[in-house]
Amino acid sequence: MLLTEENLMTVIIKAFMDHLKHRDAQGRFQFERYTALQAFKFRRVQSLILDLKYVLISKPTEWSDELRQKFLQGFDAFLELLKCMQGMDPITRQVGQHIEMEPEWEAAFTLQMKLTHVISMVQDWCALDEKVLIEAYKKCLAVLTQCHGGFTDGEQPITLSICGHSVETIRYCVSQEKVSIHLPISRLLAGLHVLLSKSEVAYKFPELLPLSELSPPMLIEHPLRCLVLCAQVHAGMWRRNGFSLVNQIYYYHNVKCRREMFDKDIVMLQTGVSMMDPNHFLMIMLSRFELYQLFSTPDYGKRFSSEVTHKDVVQQNNTLIEEMLYLIIMLVGERFNPGVGQVAATDEIKREIIHQLSIKPMAHSELVKSLPEDENKETGMESVIESVAHFKKPGLTGRGMYELKPECAKEFNLYFYHFSRAEQSKAEEAQRKLKRENKEDTALPPPALPPFCPLFASLVNILQCDVMLYIMGTILQWAVEHHGSAWSESMLQRVLHLIGMALQEEKHHLENAVEGHVQTFTFTQKISKPGDAPHNSPSILAMLETLQNAPSLEAHKDMIRWLLKMFNAIKKIRECSSSSPVAEAEGTIMEESSRDKDKAERKRKAEIARLRREKIMAQMSEMQRHFIDENKELFQQTLELDTSASATLDSSPPVSDAALTALGPAQTQVPEPRQFVTCILCQEEQEVTVGSRAMVLAAFVQRSTVLSKDRTKTIADPEKYDPLFMHPDLSCGTHTGSCGHVMHAHCWQRYFDSVQAKEQRRQQRLRLHTSYDVENGEFLCPLCECLSNTVIPLLLPPRSILSRRLNFSDQPDLAQWTRAVTQQIKVVQMLRRKHNAADTSSSEDTEAMNIIPIPEGFRPDFYPRNPYSDSIKEMLTTFGTAAYKVGLKVHPNEGDPRVPILCWGTCAYTIQSIERILSDEEKPVFGPLPCRLDDCLRSLTRFAAAHWTVALLPVVQGHFCKLFASLVPSDSYEDLPCILDIDMFHLLVGLVLAFPALQCQDFSGSSLATGDLHIFHLVTMAHIVQILLTSCTEENGMDQENPTGEEELAILSLHKTLHQYTGSALKEAPSGWHLWRSVRAAIMPFLKCSALFFHYLNGVPAPPDLQVSGTSHFEHLCNYLSLPTNLIHLFQENSDIMNSLIESWCQNSEVKRYLNGERGAISYPRGANKLIDLPEDYSSLINQASNFSCPKSGGDKSRAPTLCLVCGSLLCSQSYCCQAELEGEDVGACTAHTYSCGSGAGIFLRVRECQVLFLAGKTKGCFYSPPYLDDYGETDQGLRRGNPLHLCQERFRKIQKLWQQHSITEEIGHAQEANQTLVGIDWQHL
């Protein structure tokens, strides 16, 4: 071993000492101001301590004489080092003015922290060999005596006497003299003294130990000063010494240092008390706490409280008395250190855990942080945690928690010495609450304690010594006489706790008494005696009984009751042992009578309270009756009003549930209830009407690829792009969300203007990004601070306003209607060409145009009047422009012909995304939706239906003509997409919402509702053909026994027709049952979306069958949407027109290319988009990321590999090598990827940090809790703890839900508002 061969321990310590040359006159270390350079130099010297740790880490199993000699040499050198630290950085109390310059304190504490484990390891080495322990103890004591040399120099001896006891000590005031918090030699000696007890060396070889030479007053002097300093700081006496002292006291008690600082000071005082007369110790303690005069002078309390001028001094003294009592509680109660009490090392850690969990349930990492670590960074928690706590698994948020087992609550000690003040009050509150819940007394009595080791056994006598009884008696006397401010409740609470401890101790002594052994612990007898002749003060017991009935001490009643009960129990045990049954009976009777008295008192109070309540209730009902009599007429009116209101409510849906139909001539007519809303800004209530001022909802419009089946598509030139037809791959849509909060349009405008003005002012001061971008029209909802970028106007159902009430008896069928509409379209187109030709004035064209006859009742020159108020019209334009600007990423232009298309598109896309979420969660289509979603869909659908009123009529008619031509071919359009390349729901929404622009000029008697129905039937049939053309159902042996049902035969017949029109290119049909089943499954999303659309458009309530989950809703949806349950009937009923349409659809060259396998197409139902599958074990991801090299830097490993959770790409984030240019600005790989993959929003997992990253645009982002948890249910962001991590499916589903609900941007907004540091991060560089 290097220790024996090279004397390495001594060499390292000498080298360390040589580097720290600055000493004061007493040879103690003196550190310069802790600058960055000093810190750097000091860090280099500290590496020597790590070497020392390395030498001591492996403990010897066998000791040779040489090893003993070398270790003790090293120990001498170590004592020299500690001697230079003993008493360093002394401080003196500042009086008069505040300290000018904070003294240097960090270096000394850094050194102490670094040496903590070394000191513990040196003690562990000493414990392994008895000879080494004895020698080390002697050496340490010699050095301590040396440090105390000149102990009485300049310090006058004085004599203290109380209760007939006197002791000589020195005059010393902590508040006037120098005092130091660094006492490593005293503390090392305390540690070695405990080891003497633990290893029983003190009992085996007492002759080898200098125990008789020990001077207890010398041992306790400096640790006591240190503890008094802490008490005085707490009492506010050292305020003028600044923060350096506050920080030192904090670290003195902190979990990192306390094991070799605070804990050892307590042990040293315990050592001193166990070796001296407890009366002498208490007098010295009173003197050091500067309370001697207070307790030694009779009637001092009365005199003190009468001098009101000393308010501060009274408060200080109260705090000092509280702190002194707390210290006595700690000296007697802290015996869970092996060697001080008869306990094992695991008992100590158990007790720490019990007291930490008494404050509140804790996560594993929190608990580990609050426990001291050994040199191997172990806390020993794992071995005992199961016995004291239950583990509660985490939910969707939060962490797994350890909760204290109920049976461990009895071990709770309110005055546990490692509690901070805040922790103590939290723990007290939590434990009292628990007791109240369990309907127990709220007393928190001291727990039963293990016995002391023989070396410390005499310590308990401090509880029954004369001075202690005198102190207790004095404080109880103050409480009985109630001297204003000269005492405090917490002082009384501590005295009651000490009495409780003494009673517990006596009970323990009695229960474990040996036959014939004299009982020396007689606390109960002493507290029963009254005071001596001159004062004749009552006994402690009598005062407790007096206090039990004091009305001002309600909070302590339970505790006093517990003490009296305990006293009677001990009395009973004593009487049993002296075999006196009469006395025993008396004791029982006394106890029972006191209990009965108590019960009777409680009962009496409860009865008084009940009578008082009854009296008040009677008075109130009398007043109510009197008021009603006085205001009879008024009351009658309100009653009538209530009944009429409830009647109208009951009669509001006058329709039978069986026949609810959402559209068509047979549409259920529901009276629209009047809608009153309150503006969140001005709190004014207003009814939503056509002509009133506009009311708006805050909304957020964003581009989305959540439903996309092809993320690679991009719009090359947004200015020239025509978005009229949405491709079925839904490559990029426009989603609208809302928080559902309503404002007046003018209130919102004022609010937004103020936000803009504020932002302009802010920009001049600092250029940080806020969580919203005002230049892009963004703002936060004034109520919930949800990110918004526009507003949606609230409207009544537009159809009921725009449609004319007609007789529905004679409406055209599909063929007639299609011919009529085709004719009207031709006229409109002719007139448009004529209008355009008027400029070029070509007479030939004009003649050709005049040939087309105008159908009867069609008035192409009629322009309808806009029914809406100017305010609503303005808001229709505002939201339309916002949808156009965001959807196409172009500058706003309210006159652009594409604005209506984007409005219909965002309505269709939002409904599709809601339907997708409901299907994924297996919820019914009309189940209870959140209010904000319901309001958003209603307002959005009604807005989209009303927007044509603010657009140019010819523009909307043109869009309708082109959309209609995709289903009913026309010669006017050449470049229309084939039926496979149109999303049918977007087409349906566009046709239905554009149709009023044509229908408003039709006065032939055909209604708008008929048009809706025929459009819907036409689009549904086109969708069925689309499904059959792209269907790839394979035969799979699960054939039905009876495949000849009506539906099966009809679908086979339709398939045959298609087969014929495609020139036999369509595959042969499998069985009719399979075909019908696949068509039903494929058309369900379309039917659900249509049901939602027509429900919000026409306001027909949903049938109850569609509001419950579990059943197949196909038939109910068909009934609600005016469809036959056998959808193929549509083809059969309209075969004369449909055959020609099917033929035209199938003859398209693109359809033929698809059937010949030359191109692809989307098949139905479209699969749900989900985030990528993540591995169960996080180490798999780490391995994957460690193999990932930066794509641009020639095979170098990426420093921040980041995984896109949407598409699975690994990116090289946060590095210059992979930056890309986006809109003329350099951005990081993740930001660039969000634009190509998620239309500006992205979800990433930073693999090396185990952190989820949300990005939206270039300026917004936040970190989110990852879906990987360790075994304790905690995330490990930054991989600091290093526990194995596993995927939590619930949390991953939550992230997926945020993505599917388009809530990423909203989540970022809330995170940035809550945490301003996130705003300062340059997200675009990630």
XYZ file of C-alpha atoms in Angstrom, residues 461 743 988 1062:
4
model
C -30.799 13.609 34.149
C -65.544 40.254 -27.089
C -68.784 19.299 -50.470
C -62.883 1.438 -67.038
